[in-house]
């Protein structure tokens, strides 16, 4: 049966702030609904919008969150654990930078930071189920990414051991999500050990083909790597459980290419853009996802080197709504054949 995706949804992380309407879940959901969004993806690492620990401990708080979203006439699309997932696996080269993603009490203590992150991931599985959610979105973390480019040559076995270790760290987490009937949609993203289709396959192998290891599809990261983001859907559509609608552009020149020369965002050859301002072929993507009966949410993840977030959010809802395809079970020329008996069919075939 043909299915229609849901949307438009909005990832709240890029908009959360100290001032209204971005300061509380009540205010930001009403703001999002006013722009035409029907769903919100809630970051579990922005505690003034959503307190994951409190949600794990208190059913009353769960009911409060549900009520706030219902009053704003928006659904919760997924919970995001991007930052906690990142901290499940951190190469020591990133320790200082990634400490900022964790509570101060675990700074300078990678073991304690990882334990905190795993606990957060486990809690998010339970809370997702309490909220009635089937999907969540996250990152895999990075152990091998500093060795992305093979110069000097990587030590033999380094990549194999990296993915074996990712498997050891993530399999218990994925088992907890299986217990709750919730998928983890990994955002396939440069900086993560899982950044393209090949590395995703390696990760799935490392977790024993775990069915809860899914994909949060984001074409912007594929365009910036110069990948075929439509063929990616053909290859992995059965693992896509979430969709970040995010635009990007790639304009290489004689000075820089994919790596963008350490330049600021506005001066990079590869840069994120607001919806419709980049080079991603969203008509083709929405068509391809409809072809494979994707029935989950289309969620705007806004980032742009030029446009304001407020303008980007205002333009994003109608952009997504206009691209969602209302799918049909009826072919365009079904009327031509009609119901015929076997004798008629035999006559047509000259039998």
Short mmCIF file of C-alpha atoms in Angstrom, two decimals:
data_model
loop_
_atom_site.label_atom_id
_atom_site.label_comp_id
_atom_site.label_asym_id
_atom_site.label_seq_id
_atom_site.Cartn_x
_atom_site.Cartn_y
_atom_site.Cartn_z
CA UNK A 1 0.00 0.00 0.00
CA UNK A 2 1.28 3.47 -0.86
CA UNK A 3 2.10 5.67 2.12
CA UNK A 4 2.60 9.40 2.55
CA UNK A 5 5.36 10.90 4.69
CA UNK A 6 4.51 13.22 7.55
CA UNK A 7 5.51 16.84 7.85
CA UNK A 8 6.63 19.47 7.92
CA UNK A 9 8.62 18.99 11.12
CA UNK A 10 11.25 21.22 12.72
CA UNK A 11 14.42 20.24 14.62
CA UNK A 12 14.43 22.63 17.56
CA UNK A 13 18.13 22.49 18.45
CA UNK A 14 19.27 25.28 16.12
CA UNK A 15 16.59 27.65 17.42
CA UNK A 16 16.75 27.14 21.19
CA UNK A 17 17.85 30.24 23.08
CA UNK A 18 17.50 32.33 26.19
CA UNK A 19 14.87 34.71 24.85
CA UNK A 20 11.23 34.14 23.91
CA UNK A 21 9.91 32.42 21.88
CA UNK A 22 12.96 30.12 21.97
CA UNK A 23 13.33 29.83 25.75
CA UNK A 24 10.75 27.20 26.72
CA UNK A 25 9.13 24.18 25.11
CA UNK A 26 5.74 25.87 25.38
CA UNK A 27 6.88 29.02 23.62
CA UNK A 28 8.96 27.37 20.90
CA UNK A 29 6.29 24.82 19.95
CA UNK A 30 3.69 27.56 19.59
CA UNK A 31 6.13 29.55 17.48
CA UNK A 32 6.83 26.52 15.27
CA UNK A 33 3.13 25.77 14.87
CA UNK A 34 2.51 29.37 13.88
CA UNK A 35 4.94 28.93 10.99
CA UNK A 36 3.07 25.85 9.76
CA UNK A 37 5.06 23.03 11.34
CA UNK A 38 3.10 19.96 12.35
CA UNK A 39 5.87 18.25 14.30
CA UNK A 40 8.94 19.08 16.36
CA UNK A 41 12.11 17.04 16.83
CA UNK A 42 13.19 17.59 20.42
CA UNK A 43 16.88 17.79 21.39
CA UNK A 44 17.46 15.93 24.65
CA UNK A 45 20.63 17.94 25.29
CA UNK A 46 18.89 21.34 25.59
CA UNK A 47 17.58 21.02 29.12
CA UNK A 48 15.61 24.26 29.23
CA UNK A 49 13.42 22.79 26.47
CA UNK A 50 13.40 19.16 27.60
CA UNK A 51 14.89 17.42 30.64
CA UNK A 52 15.72 13.82 29.70
CA UNK A 53 16.58 12.75 33.25
CA UNK A 54 13.31 14.16 34.56
CA UNK A 55 11.37 12.51 31.74
CA UNK A 56 12.96 9.17 32.63
CA UNK A 57 12.01 9.52 36.29
CA UNK A 58 8.60 11.20 36.10
CA UNK A 59 5.52 10.10 34.18
CA UNK A 60 3.91 13.38 35.25
CA UNK A 61 6.60 15.26 33.36
CA UNK A 62 6.01 13.05 30.31
CA UNK A 63 2.32 13.98 30.46
CA UNK A 64 3.28 17.65 30.80
CA UNK A 65 5.45 17.50 27.67
CA UNK A 66 2.72 15.71 25.74
CA UNK A 67 0.23 18.34 26.86
CA UNK A 68 2.45 21.25 25.84
CA UNK A 69 2.87 19.81 22.35
CA UNK A 70 -0.83 18.96 22.03
CA UNK A 71 -1.80 22.48 23.09
CA UNK A 72 0.46 23.84 20.35
CA UNK A 73 -1.04 21.37 17.83
CA UNK A 74 2.31 19.74 17.04
CA UNK A 75 3.45 16.13 17.35
CA UNK A 76 6.83 15.01 18.62
CA UNK A 77 8.61 13.52 15.62
CA UNK A 78 11.67 12.04 17.36
CA UNK A 79 14.00 12.66 20.26
CA UNK A 80 17.50 13.72 19.25
CA UNK A 81 20.50 12.37 21.18
CA UNK A 82 23.14 13.64 18.77
CA UNK A 83 25.51 14.98 21.41
CA UNK A 84 25.16 12.02 23.76
CA UNK A 85 25.66 9.59 20.87
CA UNK A 86 28.77 11.52 19.89
CA UNK A 87 30.20 10.92 23.35
CA UNK A 88 29.69 7.16 23.20
CA UNK A 89 32.91 7.02 21.15
CA UNK A 90 35.48 9.84 21.29
CA UNK A 91 39.04 9.73 19.97
CA UNK A 92 41.44 11.32 22.48
CA UNK A 93 42.25 13.99 19.89
CA UNK A 94 38.71 15.32 20.44
CA UNK A 95 38.59 15.08 24.23
CA UNK A 96 38.92 18.78 24.96
CA UNK A 97 36.39 19.87 22.33
CA UNK A 98 33.81 17.23 23.19
CA UNK A 99 33.96 17.78 26.94
CA UNK A 100 31.73 20.77 26.22
CA UNK A 101 28.93 18.36 25.25
CA UNK A 102 28.87 16.78 28.72
CA UNK A 103 28.20 17.96 32.29
CA UNK A 104 31.11 19.72 33.95
CA UNK A 105 31.41 16.97 36.55
CA UNK A 106 32.79 14.56 33.91
CA UNK A 107 35.13 17.00 32.14
CA UNK A 108 38.66 15.69 31.90
CA UNK A 109 37.47 12.15 32.60
CA UNK A 110 36.78 10.31 29.31
CA UNK A 111 35.62 7.13 31.05
CA UNK A 112 33.07 8.99 33.18
CA UNK A 113 31.97 11.03 30.15
CA UNK A 114 31.33 7.89 28.13
CA UNK A 115 29.42 6.27 30.99
CA UNK A 116 27.25 9.37 31.25
CA UNK A 117 26.59 9.29 27.50
CA UNK A 118 25.63 5.60 27.52
CA UNK A 119 23.28 6.21 30.45
CA UNK A 120 21.68 9.07 28.53
CA UNK A 121 21.21 6.88 25.45
CA UNK A 122 19.58 4.14 27.56
CA UNK A 123 17.24 6.67 29.16
CA UNK A 124 16.28 8.09 25.78
CA UNK A 125 15.14 4.63 24.65
CA UNK A 126 12.73 4.36 27.58
CA UNK A 127 11.54 7.96 27.26
CA UNK A 128 10.95 7.56 23.52
CA UNK A 129 8.62 4.67 24.23
CA UNK A 130 6.84 6.61 26.99
CA UNK A 131 6.22 9.35 24.44
CA UNK A 132 4.91 6.81 21.92
CA UNK A 133 7.81 7.29 19.50
CA UNK A 134 9.14 4.57 17.20
CA UNK A 135 12.27 6.43 16.04
CA UNK A 136 15.07 8.53 17.47
CA UNK A 137 18.07 10.26 15.86
CA UNK A 138 21.71 10.31 16.93
CA UNK A 139 25.40 10.14 16.00
CA UNK A 140 27.78 7.15 16.19
CA UNK A 141 30.78 9.01 17.56
CA UNK A 142 34.34 9.14 16.25
CA UNK A 143 37.28 6.89 17.03
CA UNK A 144 38.95 6.62 13.61
CA UNK A 145 37.98 9.88 11.90
CA UNK A 146 41.32 11.61 12.64
CA UNK A 147 42.81 8.93 10.37
CA UNK A 148 40.36 9.54 7.52
CA UNK A 149 43.04 10.37 4.95
CA UNK A 150 45.66 7.59 4.70
CA UNK A 151 48.78 9.70 5.10
CA UNK A 152 50.79 8.60 6.86
CA UNK A 153 49.54 5.13 6.17
CA UNK A 154 47.19 3.88 8.86
CA UNK A 155 48.53 1.05 11.03
CA UNK A 156 47.26 -2.29 9.79
CA UNK A 157 44.10 -3.29 11.62
CA UNK A 158 43.28 0.19 12.98
CA UNK A 159 40.02 0.57 11.08
CA UNK A 160 38.95 -3.00 11.77
CA UNK A 161 39.52 -2.54 15.50
CA UNK A 162 37.73 0.80 15.45
CA UNK A 163 34.55 -0.71 14.07
CA UNK A 164 34.85 -3.73 16.34
CA UNK A 165 34.99 -1.32 19.29
CA UNK A 166 32.03 0.66 17.97
CA UNK A 167 30.16 -2.62 17.81
CA UNK A 168 31.04 -3.45 21.41
CA UNK A 169 29.90 -0.03 22.59
CA UNK A 170 26.72 0.28 20.57
CA UNK A 171 25.30 -3.25 20.63
CA UNK A 172 24.10 -3.06 24.25
CA UNK A 173 22.54 0.31 23.53
CA UNK A 174 20.79 -0.98 20.43
CA UNK A 175 19.56 -3.97 22.45
CA UNK A 176 17.98 -1.53 24.90
CA UNK A 177 16.26 0.21 21.99
CA UNK A 178 15.05 -3.15 20.72
CA UNK A 179 13.51 -3.78 24.17
CA UNK A 180 11.55 -0.55 23.76
CA UNK A 181 10.70 -1.02 20.07
CA UNK A 182 12.57 2.15 19.06
CA UNK A 183 15.00 2.70 16.16
CA UNK A 184 18.20 4.73 16.31
CA UNK A 185 18.49 6.74 13.10
CA UNK A 186 22.17 7.62 12.80
CA UNK A 187 22.92 10.84 10.98
CA UNK A 188 25.63 9.88 8.51
CA UNK A 189 27.94 12.82 8.85
CA UNK A 190 31.60 13.77 8.24
CA UNK A 191 33.32 13.86 11.62
CA UNK A 192 31.59 10.61 12.60
CA UNK A 193 33.13 7.23 11.93
CA UNK A 194 29.95 6.52 9.97
CA UNK A 195 29.98 9.18 7.26
CA UNK A 196 28.88 7.38 4.06
CA UNK A 197 27.31 4.17 2.83
CA UNK A 198 30.48 2.09 3.03
CA UNK A 199 31.09 3.03 6.67
CA UNK A 200 27.43 2.49 7.53
CA UNK A 201 27.69 -1.05 6.18
CA UNK A 202 30.81 -1.59 8.29
CA UNK A 203 28.95 -0.35 11.36
CA UNK A 204 25.92 -2.56 10.72
CA UNK A 205 28.24 -5.54 10.36
CA UNK A 206 29.94 -4.59 13.64
CA UNK A 207 26.60 -4.61 15.50
CA UNK A 208 25.63 -7.96 14.01
CA UNK A 209 23.15 -6.56 11.50
CA UNK A 210 21.08 -5.09 14.33
CA UNK A 211 17.69 -4.05 12.97
CA UNK A 212 17.55 -0.99 15.24
CA UNK A 213 20.66 0.48 13.57
CA UNK A 214 18.88 2.77 11.13
CA UNK A 215 19.57 5.97 9.18
CA UNK A 216 18.59 9.59 9.64
CA UNK A 217 18.86 10.57 5.96
CA UNK A 218 20.41 14.01 5.39
CA UNK A 219 21.34 14.77 1.76
CA UNK A 220 23.36 17.88 2.62
CA UNK A 221 26.24 15.79 3.97
CA UNK A 222 26.24 13.63 0.88
CA UNK A 223 26.26 16.56 -1.53
CA UNK A 224 29.24 18.07 0.31
CA UNK A 225 31.06 14.74 -0.12
CA UNK A 226 29.99 14.64 -3.80
CA UNK A 227 28.08 11.39 -3.29
CA UNK A 228 25.04 10.26 -5.27
CA UNK A 229 22.39 10.96 -2.63
CA UNK A 230 19.58 9.50 -4.75
CA UNK A 231 21.39 6.20 -5.32
CA UNK A 232 21.97 6.14 -1.56
CA UNK A 233 18.19 5.89 -1.07
CA UNK A 234 18.03 3.02 -3.57
CA UNK A 235 20.72 1.19 -1.61
CA UNK A 236 19.60 1.83 1.96
CA UNK A 237 15.90 2.77 1.86
CA UNK A 238 15.00 -0.16 4.09
CA UNK A 239 17.17 1.35 6.85
CA UNK A 240 15.95 4.97 6.56
CA UNK A 241 13.70 5.79 9.53
CA UNK A 242 14.11 9.58 9.70
CA UNK A 243 14.78 12.44 7.29
CA UNK A 244 16.53 15.78 7.88
CA UNK A 245 15.55 18.14 5.09
CA UNK A 246 18.70 20.24 4.78
CA UNK A 247 20.24 22.04 1.83
CA UNK A 248 23.86 22.61 0.83
CA UNK A 249 26.02 23.73 -2.07
CA UNK A 250 29.44 22.76 -3.39
CA UNK A 251 31.35 25.32 -5.48
CA UNK A 252 34.96 24.14 -5.94
CA UNK A 253 37.50 26.42 -7.52
CA UNK A 254 41.25 26.66 -8.02
CA UNK A 255 41.82 27.30 -4.31
CA UNK A 256 39.67 24.74 -2.51
CA UNK A 257 37.42 21.71 -2.83
CA UNK A 258 35.65 19.26 -0.52
CA UNK A 259 37.89 20.05 2.47
CA UNK A 260 37.31 23.82 2.02
CA UNK A 261 40.71 25.02 3.19
CA UNK A 262 39.87 25.70 6.86
CA UNK A 263 37.85 28.69 5.70
CA UNK A 264 34.91 30.28 7.52
CA UNK A 265 31.49 28.94 6.59
CA UNK A 266 30.70 31.81 4.26
CA UNK A 267 34.00 31.34 2.37
CA UNK A 268 33.91 27.56 2.01
CA UNK A 269 33.49 25.77 -1.29
CA UNK A 270 31.27 23.32 0.61
CA UNK A 271 28.67 25.02 2.78
CA UNK A 272 25.18 24.56 4.20
CA UNK A 273 22.31 26.67 2.90
CA UNK A 274 18.72 27.37 3.80
CA UNK A 275 16.10 25.27 2.03
CA UNK A 276 15.83 26.13 -1.66
CA UNK A 277 19.02 28.22 -1.68
CA UNK A 278 21.40 25.31 -2.28
CA UNK A 279 21.93 22.60 -4.88
CA UNK A 280 20.10 19.60 -3.41
CA UNK A 281 17.41 18.21 -5.74
CA UNK A 282 14.59 17.87 -3.23
CA UNK A 283 11.94 17.06 -5.83
CA UNK A 284 13.92 13.97 -6.74
CA UNK A 285 14.50 13.05 -3.10
CA UNK A 286 10.85 13.35 -2.09
CA UNK A 287 9.91 11.32 -5.17
CA UNK A 288 12.47 8.64 -4.37
CA UNK A 289 11.32 8.36 -0.74
CA UNK A 290 7.69 8.17 -1.88
CA UNK A 291 8.67 5.40 -4.30
CA UNK A 292 9.92 3.36 -1.34
CA UNK A 293 6.89 4.18 0.86
CA UNK A 294 8.78 6.24 3.43
CA UNK A 295 6.07 7.12 5.96
CA UNK A 296 7.93 8.89 8.75
CA UNK A 297 8.66 12.61 9.16
CA UNK A 298 10.31 15.20 6.95
CA UNK A 299 12.09 17.45 9.47
CA UNK A 300 13.85 20.71 8.70
CA UNK A 301 17.35 20.85 10.15
CA UNK A 302 18.23 24.46 9.52
CA UNK A 303 21.78 25.67 8.98
CA UNK A 304 22.90 28.44 6.65
CA UNK A 305 26.01 30.56 6.29
CA UNK A 306 24.01 33.58 5.05
CA UNK A 307 20.32 33.58 5.97
CA UNK A 308 18.88 34.22 9.42
CA UNK A 309 17.36 31.26 11.29
CA UNK A 310 14.04 33.05 11.60
CA UNK A 311 13.74 33.53 7.85
CA UNK A 312 14.97 30.00 7.21
CA UNK A 313 12.36 28.54 9.55
CA UNK A 314 9.57 30.65 8.07
CA UNK A 315 10.44 29.53 4.54
CA UNK A 316 11.09 25.92 5.50
CA UNK A 317 7.57 24.85 6.45
CA UNK A 318 5.90 25.73 3.13
CA UNK A 319 8.92 24.38 1.22
CA UNK A 320 8.56 20.95 2.83
CA UNK A 321 4.77 20.98 2.58
CA UNK A 322 4.96 21.71 -1.15
CA UNK A 323 7.38 18.83 -1.70
CA UNK A 324 5.53 16.11 0.22
CA UNK A 325 3.88 13.79 -2.29
CA UNK A 326 0.39 12.54 -1.48
CA UNK A 327 0.91 9.01 -2.71
CA UNK A 328 -1.69 6.88 -4.44
CA UNK A 329 -2.38 3.18 -4.94
CA UNK A 330 -4.00 3.86 -8.32
CA UNK A 331 -1.91 4.11 -11.46
CA UNK A 332 -2.66 7.02 -13.77
CA UNK A 333 -3.96 4.74 -16.54
CA UNK A 334 -5.90 2.24 -14.43
CA UNK A 335 -9.11 3.46 -16.07
CA UNK A 336 -7.92 2.25 -19.46
CA UNK A 337 -7.92 -1.45 -18.68
CA UNK A 338 -11.05 -1.88 -16.63
CA UNK A 339 -12.38 -5.25 -15.51
CA UNK A 340 -12.38 -7.84 -18.29
CA UNK A 341 -13.10 -11.54 -18.25
CA UNK A 342 -10.67 -14.27 -19.28
CA UNK A 343 -12.31 -14.73 -22.66
CA UNK A 344 -11.72 -11.08 -23.51
CA UNK A 345 -8.11 -11.30 -22.39
CA UNK A 346 -7.62 -14.38 -24.60
CA UNK A 347 -9.17 -12.53 -27.53
CA UNK A 348 -6.82 -9.55 -27.00
CA UNK A 349 -3.86 -11.95 -26.97
CA UNK A 350 -5.14 -13.87 -29.99
CA UNK A 351 -5.37 -17.07 -28.00
#
